[in-house]
mmCIF file of C-alpha atoms and ligand atoms in Angstrom:
data_model
loop_
_atom_site.group_PDB
_atom_site.id
_atom_site.type_symbol
_atom_site.label_atom_id
_atom_site.label_comp_id
_atom_site.label_asym_id
_atom_site.label_seq_id
_atom_site.Cartn_x
_atom_site.Cartn_y
_atom_site.Cartn_z
ATOM 1 C CA UNK T 1 -1.434 -27.640 -11.036
ATOM 2 C CA UNK T 2 -3.942 -27.035 -8.191
ATOM 3 C CA UNK T 3 -5.945 -23.830 -8.369
ATOM 4 C CA UNK T 4 -4.242 -21.966 -5.540
ATOM 5 C CA UNK T 5 -2.285 -18.731 -5.417
ATOM 6 C CA UNK T 6 -0.618 -19.782 -2.130
ATOM 7 C CA UNK T 7 2.850 -21.239 -2.612
ATOM 8 C CA UNK T 8 2.688 -22.873 0.825
ATOM 9 C CA UNK T 9 -0.109 -25.149 -0.373
ATOM 10 C CA UNK T 10 1.968 -26.552 -3.248
ATOM 11 C CA UNK T 11 4.227 -29.629 -3.237
ATOM 12 C CA UNK T 12 7.864 -29.205 -4.234
ATOM 13 C CA UNK T 13 7.251 -30.538 -7.720
ATOM 14 C CA UNK T 14 4.440 -28.049 -8.161
ATOM 15 C CA UNK T 15 6.659 -25.216 -6.882
ATOM 16 C CA UNK T 16 9.279 -26.252 -9.467
ATOM 17 C CA UNK T 17 6.697 -26.126 -12.264
ATOM 18 C CA UNK T 18 5.351 -22.783 -11.043
ATOM 19 C CA UNK T 19 8.800 -21.189 -10.796
ATOM 20 C CA UNK T 20 9.494 -22.195 -14.400
ATOM 21 C CA UNK T 21 6.668 -19.840 -15.403
ATOM 22 C CA UNK T 22 8.499 -16.930 -13.681
ATOM 23 C CA UNK T 23 5.473 -15.531 -11.798
ATOM 24 C CA UNK T 24 5.447 -12.446 -9.577
ATOM 25 C CA UNK T 25 5.688 -13.630 -5.954
ATOM 26 C CA UNK T 26 4.434 -11.526 -3.051
ATOM 27 C CA UNK T 27 6.154 -11.928 0.326
ATOM 28 C CA UNK T 28 4.165 -10.536 3.298
ATOM 29 C CA UNK T 29 6.202 -9.262 6.254
ATOM 30 C CA UNK T 30 4.447 -8.014 9.388
ATOM 31 C CA UNK T 31 5.248 -7.234 13.009
ATOM 32 C CA UNK T 32 3.937 -8.081 16.466
ATOM 33 C CA UNK T 33 3.564 -4.800 18.334
ATOM 34 C CA UNK T 34 0.989 -2.719 20.183
ATOM 35 C CA UNK T 35 -1.554 -0.517 18.379
ATOM 36 C CA UNK T 36 -3.447 0.786 21.409
ATOM 37 C CA UNK T 37 -5.744 -1.061 23.841
ATOM 38 C CA UNK T 38 -8.413 -1.844 21.207
ATOM 39 C CA UNK T 39 -6.342 -3.476 18.440
ATOM 40 C CA UNK T 40 -4.535 -6.844 18.310
ATOM 41 C CA UNK T 41 -0.744 -7.018 18.473
ATOM 42 C CA UNK T 42 -0.529 -9.119 15.296
ATOM 43 C CA UNK T 43 -2.386 -6.453 13.305
ATOM 44 C CA UNK T 44 0.482 -5.515 10.951
ATOM 45 C CA UNK T 45 1.027 -9.177 10.095
ATOM 46 C CA UNK T 46 -2.584 -10.170 9.395
ATOM 47 C CA UNK T 47 -3.093 -7.056 7.258
ATOM 48 C CA UNK T 48 0.117 -7.673 5.270
ATOM 49 C CA UNK T 49 -1.036 -11.218 4.582
ATOM 50 C CA UNK T 50 -4.646 -10.213 3.821
ATOM 51 C CA UNK T 51 -3.514 -7.574 1.323
ATOM 52 C CA UNK T 52 -0.929 -9.844 -0.334
ATOM 53 C CA UNK T 53 -3.343 -12.758 -0.495
ATOM 54 C CA UNK T 54 -6.086 -10.727 -2.120
ATOM 55 C CA UNK T 55 -3.717 -9.048 -4.591
ATOM 56 C CA UNK T 56 -2.369 -12.449 -5.607
ATOM 57 C CA UNK T 57 -5.799 -14.050 -5.943
ATOM 58 C CA UNK T 58 -7.364 -11.199 -7.911
ATOM 59 C CA UNK T 59 -4.460 -10.402 -10.218
ATOM 60 C CA UNK T 60 -2.855 -13.739 -11.041
ATOM 61 C CA UNK T 61 0.185 -13.492 -8.749
ATOM 62 C CA UNK T 62 1.429 -15.866 -6.029
ATOM 63 C CA UNK T 63 1.963 -15.323 -2.337
ATOM 64 C CA UNK T 64 4.740 -16.906 -0.271
ATOM 65 C CA UNK T 65 4.130 -17.900 3.374
ATOM 66 C CA UNK T 66 4.253 -14.761 5.545
ATOM 67 C CA UNK T 67 6.982 -13.648 7.923
ATOM 68 C CA UNK T 68 4.892 -12.573 10.897
ATOM 69 C CA UNK T 69 7.696 -11.167 13.054
ATOM 70 C CA UNK T 70 9.314 -7.827 12.318
ATOM 71 C CA UNK T 71 11.322 -5.067 13.967
ATOM 72 C CA UNK T 72 9.475 -2.870 16.463
ATOM 73 C CA UNK T 73 12.317 -1.176 18.287
ATOM 74 C CA UNK T 74 10.279 1.769 19.521
ATOM 75 C CA UNK T 75 7.536 -0.187 21.363
ATOM 76 C CA UNK T 76 9.588 -2.300 23.773
ATOM 77 C CA UNK T 77 7.801 -0.783 26.776
ATOM 78 C CA UNK T 78 4.493 -2.438 25.861
ATOM 79 C CA UNK T 79 3.910 -6.148 26.593
ATOM 80 C CA UNK T 80 3.333 -8.195 23.459
ATOM 81 C CA UNK T 81 6.121 -6.465 21.554
ATOM 82 C CA UNK T 82 7.731 -9.544 19.966
ATOM 83 C CA UNK T 83 10.446 -7.821 17.993
ATOM 84 C CA UNK T 84 13.397 -9.164 16.049
ATOM 85 C CA UNK T 85 16.532 -7.023 15.996
ATOM 86 C CA UNK T 86 17.179 -5.020 12.816
ATOM 87 C CA UNK T 87 20.140 -7.257 12.008
ATOM 88 C CA UNK T 88 18.072 -10.434 12.396
ATOM 89 C CA UNK T 89 15.192 -9.117 10.277
ATOM 90 C CA UNK T 90 17.629 -8.009 7.582
ATOM 91 C CA UNK T 91 19.246 -11.459 7.558
ATOM 92 C CA UNK T 92 15.955 -13.360 7.612
ATOM 93 C CA UNK T 93 14.542 -11.229 4.782
ATOM 94 C CA UNK T 94 17.690 -11.723 2.693
ATOM 95 C CA UNK T 95 17.690 -15.469 3.325
ATOM 96 C CA UNK T 96 14.021 -15.834 2.336
ATOM 97 C CA UNK T 97 14.732 -13.922 -0.893
ATOM 98 C CA UNK T 98 17.790 -16.110 -1.484
ATOM 99 C CA UNK T 99 15.720 -19.273 -0.920
ATOM 100 C CA UNK T 100 13.021 -18.071 -3.320
ATOM 101 C CA UNK T 101 15.703 -17.391 -5.936
ATOM 102 C CA UNK T 102 17.218 -20.818 -5.290
ATOM 103 C CA UNK T 103 13.736 -22.290 -5.864
ATOM 104 C CA UNK T 104 13.654 -20.669 -9.299
ATOM 105 C CA UNK T 105 11.735 -17.443 -8.629
ATOM 106 C CA UNK T 106 13.193 -14.132 -9.740
ATOM 107 C CA UNK T 107 10.368 -11.622 -9.392
ATOM 108 C CA UNK T 108 9.602 -10.802 -5.757
ATOM 109 C CA UNK T 109 7.574 -7.969 -4.230
ATOM 110 C CA UNK T 110 7.622 -7.586 -0.450
ATOM 111 C CA UNK T 111 4.337 -6.526 1.151
ATOM 112 C CA UNK T 112 5.815 -4.989 4.292
ATOM 113 C CA UNK T 113 3.418 -3.460 6.785
ATOM 114 C CA UNK T 114 5.510 -1.928 9.555
ATOM 115 C CA UNK T 115 7.628 1.222 9.661
ATOM 116 C CA UNK T 116 10.317 -0.431 11.789
ATOM 117 C CA UNK T 117 10.836 -3.046 9.078
ATOM 118 C CA UNK T 118 11.594 -0.627 6.274
ATOM 119 C CA UNK T 119 15.297 -0.075 7.038
ATOM 120 C CA UNK T 120 16.209 -3.781 7.402
ATOM 121 C CA UNK T 121 14.015 -4.822 4.441
ATOM 122 C CA UNK T 122 15.543 -2.112 2.250
ATOM 123 C CA UNK T 123 19.047 -3.290 3.190
ATOM 124 C CA UNK T 124 18.218 -6.914 2.400
ATOM 125 C CA UNK T 125 16.608 -5.935 -0.920
ATOM 126 C CA UNK T 126 19.609 -3.882 -2.032
ATOM 127 C CA UNK T 127 21.946 -6.727 -1.069
ATOM 128 C CA UNK T 128 19.754 -9.063 -3.158
ATOM 129 C CA UNK T 129 20.012 -6.689 -6.128
ATOM 130 C CA UNK T 130 23.792 -6.607 -5.791
ATOM 131 C CA UNK T 131 24.443 -10.273 -5.009
ATOM 132 C CA UNK T 132 21.563 -12.180 -6.637
ATOM 133 C CA UNK T 133 20.660 -9.840 -9.493
ATOM 134 C CA UNK T 134 16.952 -9.753 -8.606
ATOM 135 C CA UNK T 135 14.921 -6.532 -8.490
ATOM 136 C CA UNK T 136 12.846 -6.547 -5.298
ATOM 137 C CA UNK T 137 9.642 -4.486 -5.174
ATOM 138 C CA UNK T 138 8.172 -3.071 -1.953
ATOM 139 C CA UNK T 139 4.602 -2.216 -0.959
ATOM 140 C CA UNK T 140 3.759 -0.746 2.477
ATOM 141 C CA UNK T 141 -0.056 -0.790 2.892
ATOM 142 C CA UNK T 142 -0.317 1.320 6.084
ATOM 143 C CA UNK T 143 1.977 3.974 4.626
ATOM 144 C CA UNK T 144 0.060 3.980 1.338
ATOM 145 C CA UNK T 145 -3.165 4.452 3.296
ATOM 146 C CA UNK T 146 -1.802 7.612 4.938
ATOM 147 C CA UNK T 147 -0.973 9.053 1.522
ATOM 148 C CA UNK T 148 -4.157 7.946 -0.277
ATOM 149 C CA UNK T 149 -6.787 8.768 2.382
ATOM 150 C CA UNK T 150 -6.108 12.421 3.252
ATOM 151 C CA UNK T 151 -9.183 13.825 1.491
ATOM 152 C CA UNK T 152 -11.486 11.454 3.398
ATOM 153 C CA UNK T 153 -10.921 13.355 6.672
ATOM 154 C CA UNK T 154 -11.723 16.914 7.685
ATOM 155 C CA UNK T 155 -8.414 17.158 9.526
ATOM 156 C CA UNK T 156 -6.082 14.287 8.632
ATOM 157 C CA UNK T 157 -3.444 15.616 11.031
ATOM 158 C CA UNK T 158 -5.822 15.121 13.968
ATOM 159 C CA UNK T 159 -7.392 11.886 12.676
ATOM 160 C CA UNK T 160 -4.182 10.041 11.772
ATOM 161 C CA UNK T 161 -2.167 8.201 14.366
ATOM 162 C CA UNK T 162 -0.922 4.920 15.757
ATOM 163 C CA UNK T 163 -4.029 2.824 16.470
ATOM 164 C CA UNK T 164 -6.264 5.573 15.012
ATOM 165 C CA UNK T 165 -6.998 6.562 11.406
ATOM 166 C CA UNK T 166 -6.870 5.197 8.863
ATOM 167 C CA UNK T 167 -5.725 1.841 10.303
ATOM 168 C CA UNK T 168 -8.580 1.653 12.834
ATOM 169 C CA UNK T 169 -11.193 1.928 10.050
ATOM 170 C CA UNK T 170 -9.248 -0.433 7.795
ATOM 171 C CA UNK T 171 -9.218 -3.030 10.597
ATOM 172 C CA UNK T 172 -12.981 -2.606 11.085
ATOM 173 C CA UNK T 173 -13.444 -3.418 7.391
ATOM 174 C CA UNK T 174 -10.978 -6.332 7.233
ATOM 175 C CA UNK T 175 -11.107 -7.887 10.725
ATOM 176 C CA UNK T 176 -14.114 -6.465 12.629
ATOM 177 C CA UNK T 177 -14.101 -9.418 15.029
ATOM 178 C CA UNK T 178 -10.583 -8.499 16.181
ATOM 179 C CA UNK T 179 -11.298 -4.862 17.047
ATOM 180 C CA UNK T 180 -12.433 -4.246 20.627
ATOM 181 C CA UNK T 181 -14.008 -0.821 20.198
ATOM 182 C CA UNK T 182 -15.160 -0.644 23.820
ATOM 183 C CA UNK T 183 -11.500 -0.577 24.880
ATOM 184 C CA UNK T 184 -10.520 2.342 22.613
ATOM 185 C CA UNK T 185 -9.269 5.371 24.529
ATOM 186 C CA UNK T 186 -8.305 8.823 23.310
ATOM 187 C CA UNK T 187 -4.612 8.772 22.675
ATOM 188 C CA UNK T 188 -2.141 11.579 22.780
ATOM 189 C CA UNK T 189 1.419 12.310 23.741
ATOM 190 C CA UNK T 190 2.728 13.405 27.125
ATOM 191 C CA UNK T 191 5.764 15.494 27.882
ATOM 192 C CA UNK T 192 8.701 13.577 29.246
ATOM 193 C CA UNK T 193 12.026 14.751 30.630
ATOM 194 C CA UNK T 194 11.381 18.326 29.495
ATOM 195 C CA UNK T 195 10.617 17.334 25.896
ATOM 196 C CA UNK T 196 7.318 18.096 24.144
ATOM 197 C CA UNK T 197 6.827 15.105 21.836
ATOM 198 C CA UNK T 198 5.153 15.609 18.433
ATOM 199 C CA UNK T 199 5.382 12.039 17.054
ATOM 200 C CA UNK T 200 7.120 8.677 17.606
ATOM 201 C CA UNK T 201 10.644 10.052 17.810
ATOM 202 C CA UNK T 202 10.138 13.778 17.372
ATOM 203 C CA UNK T 203 9.873 16.694 19.758
ATOM 204 C CA UNK T 204 9.102 20.397 19.436
ATOM 205 C CA UNK T 205 12.051 22.786 19.082
ATOM 206 C CA UNK T 206 11.197 26.290 20.393
ATOM 207 C CA UNK T 207 11.067 28.937 17.667
ATOM 208 C CA UNK T 208 10.698 26.419 14.829
ATOM 209 C CA UNK T 209 7.780 24.540 13.249
ATOM 210 C CA UNK T 210 10.255 21.813 12.268
ATOM 211 C CA UNK T 211 10.566 19.154 15.014
ATOM 212 C CA UNK T 212 13.804 17.596 16.253
ATOM 213 C CA UNK T 213 14.556 13.880 16.630
ATOM 214 C CA UNK T 214 15.156 11.957 19.865
ATOM 215 C CA UNK T 215 15.088 8.185 20.367
ATOM 216 C CA UNK T 216 12.991 7.435 23.441
ATOM 217 C CA UNK T 217 10.769 4.365 23.735
ATOM 218 C CA UNK T 218 7.236 5.326 22.681
ATOM 219 C CA UNK T 219 5.933 4.125 26.064
ATOM 220 C CA UNK T 220 7.809 7.012 27.702
ATOM 221 C CA UNK T 221 5.613 9.577 25.932
ATOM 222 C CA UNK T 222 2.408 7.628 25.196
ATOM 223 C CA UNK T 223 0.733 5.799 28.119
ATOM 224 C CA UNK T 224 -1.957 4.223 25.885
ATOM 225 C CA UNK T 225 0.291 3.549 22.883
ATOM 226 C CA UNK T 226 -2.248 5.361 20.794
ATOM 227 C CA UNK T 227 -2.248 8.703 18.956
ATOM 228 C CA UNK T 228 -4.840 10.317 16.686
ATOM 229 C CA UNK T 229 -8.632 10.216 16.892
ATOM 230 C CA UNK T 230 -9.932 6.749 17.816
ATOM 231 C CA UNK T 231 -13.584 7.924 17.633
ATOM 232 C CA UNK T 232 -13.529 8.156 13.817
ATOM 233 C CA UNK T 233 -13.148 4.442 13.135
ATOM 234 C CA UNK T 234 -15.836 2.906 10.937
ATOM 235 C CA UNK T 235 -16.019 0.092 8.427
ATOM 236 C CA UNK T 236 -17.315 2.290 5.577
ATOM 237 C CA UNK T 237 -14.132 4.392 5.734
ATOM 238 C CA UNK T 238 -12.187 1.145 5.871
ATOM 239 C CA UNK T 239 -13.800 0.021 2.612
ATOM 240 C CA UNK T 240 -12.434 3.189 0.962
ATOM 241 C CA UNK T 241 -8.997 2.278 2.360
ATOM 242 C CA UNK T 242 -9.246 -1.204 0.844
ATOM 243 C CA UNK T 243 -10.342 0.116 -2.540
ATOM 244 C CA UNK T 244 -7.644 2.804 -2.753
ATOM 245 C CA UNK T 245 -4.728 0.875 -1.239
ATOM 246 C CA UNK T 246 -5.424 -2.286 -3.227
ATOM 247 C CA UNK T 247 -6.063 -0.175 -6.328
ATOM 248 C CA UNK T 248 -2.627 1.412 -6.022
ATOM 249 C CA UNK T 249 -0.966 -1.917 -5.236
ATOM 250 C CA UNK T 250 -2.572 -3.589 -8.275
ATOM 251 C CA UNK T 251 -1.402 -0.758 -10.550
ATOM 252 C CA UNK T 252 2.109 -0.917 -9.037
ATOM 253 C CA UNK T 253 2.218 -4.679 -9.588
ATOM 254 C CA UNK T 254 1.179 -4.316 -13.237
ATOM 255 C CA UNK T 255 4.096 -1.923 -13.662
ATOM 256 C CA UNK T 256 6.458 -4.278 -11.811
ATOM 257 C CA UNK T 257 5.224 -7.243 -13.875
ATOM 258 C CA UNK T 258 5.662 -5.385 -17.157
ATOM 259 C CA UNK T 259 9.111 -4.028 -16.343
ATOM 260 C CA UNK T 260 10.552 -7.271 -15.006
ATOM 261 C CA UNK T 261 9.133 -9.775 -17.480
ATOM 262 C CA UNK T 262 11.892 -11.356 -19.509
ATOM 263 C CA UNK T 263 14.569 -9.856 -17.221
ATOM 264 C CA UNK T 264 16.235 -13.196 -16.546
HETATM 265 ZN ZN1 LIG E 1 2.381 -1.294 13.513
#
């Protein structure tokens, strides 16, 4: 058996031998969508793969070849948005799970790094539970970062955003050569059609602090594609992101490993 944690580097006979050991397999799923003028459109994909690869290498798990395309329905107005439909992503995700099961694997955790993917990936995972009997785990690094990084910022509400914190700092720590800081512009949302937008698909409702939901394309309310404070990005903050997000993921995977071992 070669010393690799990447299933794509194995031959079929080696995959057969590996599957017989019933390892935990990580499946990275990303997206190709805008994150402001300073960040690359394949950001969600390279981060999903980076996180999955490192978790596998450091903790004795295996990583399947990544699915780099996802569902980005809300960013169609920005060039470079290479989005699958929800139905296609759901089918592709299910069929990859099915193929992994057919190859002999039964313990699969999806490292999914895009909000638009969550619905289709959840649907595919529940179908897999029902039809294939496997229990699919799910890790969402960007989302975990929002939850785990709040105390790092004076005002997380102002710092956080699409293309801003904490993803901007995380990118500076993981892929500094792919961040074009000189192109970063202050983001923000603009009123459109009488609405006062408060987030991707939410708008203010007079008299209430609770927003209402409307489904415009993000490009209709955000000319730069960016929200939050782009001036706060720095690699040191990104190192905290890596430590906390990977720390949580490693603990989650230990729990998944323990609770699924001997299931089949
Ligand atoms: Zn994204």
